[in-house]
Amino acid sequence: MSPTMRLDLSIVLPQLDAEDACVNLLTSRLTQHRGIEKAHVVRENGGAQLCLHYDPNLVSLPALQRLAQETGTQISERYRHEQIPFKGLNTADAAITLEQELQRLEGMIHASANYAAGLISVAYDSTVLERAAIDRTIRGMGARTTALAPSDSTGTARAYPQENTATGEPAHAGETPARAAEHGHDHDHGSAPGFLPHWMQERWTLILVALAGLFLLIGWLGEQYLGFSPTLSLVFFLLAYLAGGYDIATHAIPALLKGKFDTDVLMLAAAAGAAILGEWAEGAFLLFLFSLGHAGEHYALDRARNAINELGALMPSTARVKRGDQLVEVDVNQVVVGDVVVVRPGDRIPVDGKVTTGASGVDQSPITGESVPVVKNVGDEVFAGTVNQDAALEVEVTSLAKDNTLARVTQLVAEAQSQQSPTQQDTERFTARFVPIVLIATVLVVIVPPLVGWMTLQDSFYRAMLLLV
């Protein structure tokens, strides 16, 4: 039986998990080397290890370790993994379209756009695809990146921005992408015009829905009961069209120009058909209902985004570190394993660590959900983001800020929100085929009956609009 050697995967491929496509690339390349019989990943105790089966007569243990690390470095430098904070998209469908456009880029290995977290995750071959081309694609889809992601020594771009491009100010050190997006109150307001007051931008979709409903109601009441002239009623219906269709059109039209069909396109086509038939009230009512659905989607996804922001807000940005006989307040990202941090009563604990001095009750509900404080004594473990309540504690740091429990929870929440259920995947595949089929069927219903003498063009057009709706 061949001997084996195991290496922590985090050492060979830093910042990548065992499910990443680059792990398969690593094992494939290693098995091509003389003396390595098999390479695979073993998961143990919540971690992942690279396991190499080798022939000691052909390759020595030090050479094997050096080969694994060199191969990992080559892959990390060539195949880059980045998380890019973004804004500017007004629907989850737009994020899906952006994701599809990124997947089409030559050299792109994987791309996903998390609308709720405001993050785009990409993995790409840097010898084929440049980061500038990715940024151009993002801007071309109507989105904008909110910060630059600098590279670290491994060639893997960090998810933490250096600068808030909306304000020109440095981003807060140690903040997560979602928290960086929140910095400076530069929230994503969908398709709201930038010149509007901030309070209007925050409620833009709700304002549009309210205006669409109000104009529709006035136009209908005026036409039916208040004796409005047809022209005056039409003015209110047109205003309802503008208010109800604005949010839909800002997504559907750019997508349509890129050959993307979704239910927004069907709704705009139905509203346009109703207008051609002179059924302005019906068309305005359709747009009002659909804009109401869009507003509900915005509300639900904003709550999801806020959930991530609230997790990020739990992380203190500074820590009081003992330096000899002095206490020095430093950025939480500059704290290293082994440092001793002093936490006063009432402060949030800024690090994961073990208590070295003191005893106090700690509110761990943000992390564990426990409803009552837990008493911490010397040797007990504490978590970043929890609240020290009773007395001062000295805590020896056991994890860096980017690896602490709160950071991992935030990352898991963001990843969970970016994952699609099988039902959602099936629905998207169905919609991609359903919408073009309906549009083609609508055109056929308009054209074919008059050609064969079954009905007039006006009747066939009316039936086509019924089909479309």
Tab-separated table of C-alpha atoms in Angstrom, residues 113-316:
chain	number	residue	atom	x	y	z
A	113	ALA	CA	-24.467	37.625	-8.648
A	114	ASN	CA	-26.009	37.772	-5.175
A	115	TYR	CA	-28.644	40.526	-5.419
A	116	ALA	CA	-29.531	40.420	-1.723
A	117	ALA	CA	-25.932	40.709	-0.511
A	118	GLY	CA	-24.855	43.039	-3.344
A	119	LEU	CA	-21.919	40.784	-4.220
A	120	ILE	CA	-20.631	39.287	-7.455
A	121	SER	CA	-18.396	36.248	-6.991
A	122	VAL	CA	-16.161	35.370	-9.933
A	123	ALA	CA	-13.439	32.839	-10.659
A	124	TYR	CA	-11.515	33.366	-13.887
A	125	ASP	CA	-8.322	32.581	-15.768
A	126	SER	CA	-6.259	35.780	-15.519
A	127	THR	CA	-4.177	34.798	-18.571
A	128	VAL	CA	-7.319	34.862	-20.733
A	129	LEU	CA	-9.654	37.332	-19.026
A	130	GLU	CA	-8.748	40.687	-17.489
A	131	ARG	CA	-10.525	42.240	-14.522
A	132	ALA	CA	-11.208	45.350	-16.635
A	133	ALA	CA	-13.331	43.254	-19.021
A	134	ILE	CA	-15.387	41.994	-16.073
A	135	ASP	CA	-15.933	45.573	-14.879
A	136	ARG	CA	-17.021	46.637	-18.387
A	137	THR	CA	-19.546	43.811	-18.509
A	138	ILE	CA	-20.938	44.804	-15.109
A	139	ARG	CA	-21.297	48.438	-16.171
A	140	GLY	CA	-22.792	47.390	-19.492
A	141	MET	CA	-25.623	45.662	-17.600
A	142	GLY	CA	-26.464	48.850	-15.699
A	143	ALA	CA	-24.678	47.942	-12.458
A	144	ARG	CA	-21.661	49.573	-10.884
A	145	THR	CA	-18.960	48.267	-8.601
A	146	THR	CA	-18.861	50.070	-5.281
A	147	ALA	CA	-15.212	49.484	-4.473
A	148	LEU	CA	-11.978	48.050	-5.781
A	149	ALA	CA	-10.818	44.663	-4.541
A	150	PRO	CA	-7.024	44.645	-4.219
A	151	SER	CA	-5.017	41.487	-4.645
A	152	ASP	CA	-3.163	39.858	-1.804
A	153	SER	CA	-0.023	37.808	-1.981
A	154	THR	CA	-1.857	34.692	-3.016
A	155	GLY	CA	-3.288	36.245	-6.120
A	156	THR	CA	-6.767	35.966	-4.705
A	157	ALA	CA	-8.592	39.263	-4.516
A	158	ARG	CA	-9.979	40.203	-1.139
A	159	ALA	CA	-13.632	40.867	-0.630
A	160	TYR	CA	-12.941	43.959	1.458
A	161	PRO	CA	-12.911	47.262	-0.421
A	162	GLN	CA	-10.272	49.933	-0.023
A	163	GLU	CA	-12.368	52.910	-0.978
A	164	ASN	CA	-16.009	53.841	-1.154
A	165	THR	CA	-16.295	55.041	-4.728
A	166	ALA	CA	-19.578	56.760	-4.069
A	167	THR	CA	-18.083	59.097	-1.458
A	168	GLY	CA	-14.388	58.967	-2.263
A	169	GLU	CA	-13.708	58.163	1.403
A	170	PRO	CA	-11.721	55.189	2.653
A	171	ALA	CA	-13.883	52.237	3.550
A	172	HIS	CA	-14.007	51.283	7.194
A	173	ALA	CA	-11.305	48.818	7.989
A	174	GLY	CA	-12.486	45.302	8.543
A	175	GLU	CA	-15.949	45.855	7.155
A	176	THR	CA	-17.640	43.217	5.103
A	177	PRO	CA	-18.699	43.988	1.504
A	178	ALA	CA	-22.276	44.459	2.587
A	179	ARG	CA	-21.185	46.772	5.377
A	180	ALA	CA	-18.918	48.692	3.008
A	181	ALA	CA	-21.857	49.179	0.655
A	182	GLU	CA	-23.814	50.633	3.539
A	183	HIS	CA	-20.996	53.014	4.509
A	184	GLY	CA	-21.730	56.610	3.568
A	185	HIS	CA	-25.489	55.870	3.348
A	186	ASP	CA	-25.009	54.956	-0.278
A	187	HIS	CA	-27.859	52.473	-0.421
A	188	ASP	CA	-29.088	50.877	-3.604
A	189	HIS	CA	-32.364	52.472	-4.613
A	190	GLY	CA	-33.077	50.467	-7.735
A	191	SER	CA	-33.841	52.681	-10.712
A	192	ALA	CA	-34.532	55.895	-8.754
A	193	PRO	CA	-33.119	59.000	-10.492
A	194	GLY	CA	-30.050	60.268	-8.664
A	195	PHE	CA	-31.234	63.883	-8.440
A	196	LEU	CA	-34.149	63.000	-6.142
A	197	PRO	CA	-33.955	63.677	-2.390
A	198	HIS	CA	-32.590	60.791	-0.352
A	199	TRP	CA	-35.907	60.038	1.360
A	200	MET	CA	-37.599	59.708	-2.051
A	201	GLN	CA	-34.880	57.414	-3.378
A	202	GLU	CA	-35.331	55.095	-0.400
A	203	ARG	CA	-39.076	54.799	-1.128
A	204	TRP	CA	-38.937	55.127	-4.910
A	205	THR	CA	-40.743	51.921	-5.863
A	206	LEU	CA	-43.475	52.506	-3.281
A	207	ILE	CA	-43.966	56.077	-4.527
A	208	LEU	CA	-44.328	54.819	-8.103
A	209	VAL	CA	-46.882	52.194	-7.081
A	210	ALA	CA	-48.879	54.751	-5.106
A	211	LEU	CA	-48.856	57.224	-8.006
A	212	ALA	CA	-49.853	54.541	-10.508
A	213	GLY	CA	-52.791	53.495	-8.315
A	214	LEU	CA	-53.829	57.101	-7.676
A	215	PHE	CA	-53.745	58.137	-11.353
A	216	LEU	CA	-55.590	54.961	-12.365
A	217	LEU	CA	-58.289	55.551	-9.757
A	218	ILE	CA	-58.771	59.211	-10.712
A	219	GLY	CA	-58.912	58.382	-14.418
A	220	TRP	CA	-61.415	55.556	-13.904
A	221	LEU	CA	-63.656	57.511	-11.510
A	222	GLY	CA	-63.529	60.532	-13.787
A	223	GLU	CA	-64.479	58.435	-16.812
A	224	GLN	CA	-67.264	56.531	-15.070
A	225	TYR	CA	-68.764	58.940	-12.531
A	226	LEU	CA	-67.220	62.420	-12.550
A	227	GLY	CA	-67.890	63.350	-16.150
A	228	PHE	CA	-64.274	63.806	-17.236
A	229	SER	CA	-63.732	64.342	-20.899
A	230	PRO	CA	-62.101	61.420	-22.747
A	231	THR	CA	-58.955	63.541	-23.146
A	232	LEU	CA	-58.685	64.311	-19.410
A	233	SER	CA	-59.233	60.671	-18.471
A	234	LEU	CA	-56.588	59.661	-21.000
A	235	VAL	CA	-54.104	62.041	-19.374
A	236	PHE	CA	-54.521	60.297	-16.023
A	237	PHE	CA	-54.263	56.853	-17.632
A	238	LEU	CA	-51.056	57.928	-19.376
A	239	LEU	CA	-49.662	59.122	-16.055
A	240	ALA	CA	-50.610	55.726	-14.558
A	241	TYR	CA	-48.764	54.063	-17.461
A	242	LEU	CA	-45.642	56.110	-16.749
A	243	ALA	CA	-45.681	55.509	-12.999
A	244	GLY	CA	-46.575	51.809	-13.228
A	245	GLY	CA	-44.301	51.008	-16.154
A	246	TYR	CA	-41.186	52.995	-15.225
A	247	ASP	CA	-39.587	50.423	-12.919
A	248	ILE	CA	-40.535	47.553	-15.242
A	249	ALA	CA	-39.295	49.289	-18.374
A	250	THR	CA	-35.914	50.250	-16.893
A	251	HIS	CA	-35.198	46.536	-16.527
A	252	ALA	CA	-37.111	44.987	-19.419
A	253	ILE	CA	-35.974	47.259	-22.253
A	254	PRO	CA	-32.176	46.956	-21.669
A	255	ALA	CA	-32.607	43.187	-21.220
A	256	LEU	CA	-34.674	42.969	-24.411
A	257	LEU	CA	-31.976	44.831	-26.353
A	258	LYS	CA	-29.556	42.141	-25.210
A	259	GLY	CA	-31.898	39.372	-26.354
A	260	LYS	CA	-33.220	38.510	-22.879
A	261	PHE	CA	-36.913	37.735	-22.494
A	262	ASP	CA	-38.733	37.604	-19.186
A	263	THR	CA	-42.201	38.265	-17.787
A	264	ASP	CA	-41.501	42.018	-17.663
A	265	VAL	CA	-41.323	41.968	-21.474
A	266	LEU	CA	-44.689	40.183	-21.648
A	267	MET	CA	-46.272	42.726	-19.321
A	268	LEU	CA	-44.995	45.716	-21.301
A	269	ALA	CA	-46.184	44.113	-24.543
A	270	ALA	CA	-49.631	43.485	-23.043
A	271	ALA	CA	-49.880	47.079	-21.798
A	272	ALA	CA	-48.816	48.386	-25.197
A	273	GLY	CA	-51.391	46.168	-26.884
A	274	ALA	CA	-54.127	47.440	-24.558
A	275	ALA	CA	-53.153	51.001	-25.462
A	276	ILE	CA	-53.352	50.216	-29.202
A	277	LEU	CA	-56.842	48.793	-28.643
A	278	GLY	CA	-57.820	51.937	-26.744
A	279	GLU	CA	-58.242	50.008	-23.463
A	280	TRP	CA	-56.139	52.426	-21.443
A	281	ALA	CA	-57.713	51.629	-18.085
A	282	GLU	CA	-57.055	47.897	-18.475
A	283	GLY	CA	-53.437	48.489	-19.500
A	284	ALA	CA	-52.850	50.867	-16.596
A	285	PHE	CA	-54.392	48.339	-14.202
A	286	LEU	CA	-52.038	45.603	-15.470
A	287	LEU	CA	-48.996	47.811	-14.942
A	288	PHE	CA	-50.213	48.827	-11.480
A	289	LEU	CA	-50.551	45.178	-10.406
A	290	PHE	CA	-47.173	44.240	-11.810
A	291	SER	CA	-45.436	47.262	-10.288
A	292	LEU	CA	-47.008	46.273	-6.960
A	293	GLY	CA	-45.352	42.869	-7.336
A	294	HIS	CA	-42.017	44.555	-8.111
A	295	ALA	CA	-42.346	46.712	-5.004
A	296	GLY	CA	-42.944	43.588	-2.924
A	297	GLU	CA	-39.847	41.988	-4.435
A	298	HIS	CA	-37.758	45.076	-3.625
A	299	TYR	CA	-39.040	45.039	-0.054
A	300	ALA	CA	-38.263	41.355	0.494
A	301	LEU	CA	-34.780	41.575	-1.016
A	302	ASP	CA	-33.960	44.779	0.870
A	303	ARG	CA	-34.815	42.960	4.097
A	304	ALA	CA	-32.458	40.154	3.070
A	305	ARG	CA	-29.698	42.680	2.322
A	306	ASN	CA	-30.299	44.461	5.624
A	307	ALA	CA	-29.938	41.151	7.460
A	308	ILE	CA	-26.361	40.884	6.184
A	309	ASN	CA	-25.674	44.551	6.949
A	310	GLU	CA	-26.909	44.073	10.508
A	311	LEU	CA	-24.564	41.125	10.970
A	312	GLY	CA	-21.664	43.226	9.699
A	313	ALA	CA	-22.628	46.062	12.049
A	314	LEU	CA	-22.060	43.761	15.042
A	315	MET	CA	-18.319	43.717	14.360
A	316	PRO	CA	-16.386	46.471	16.223
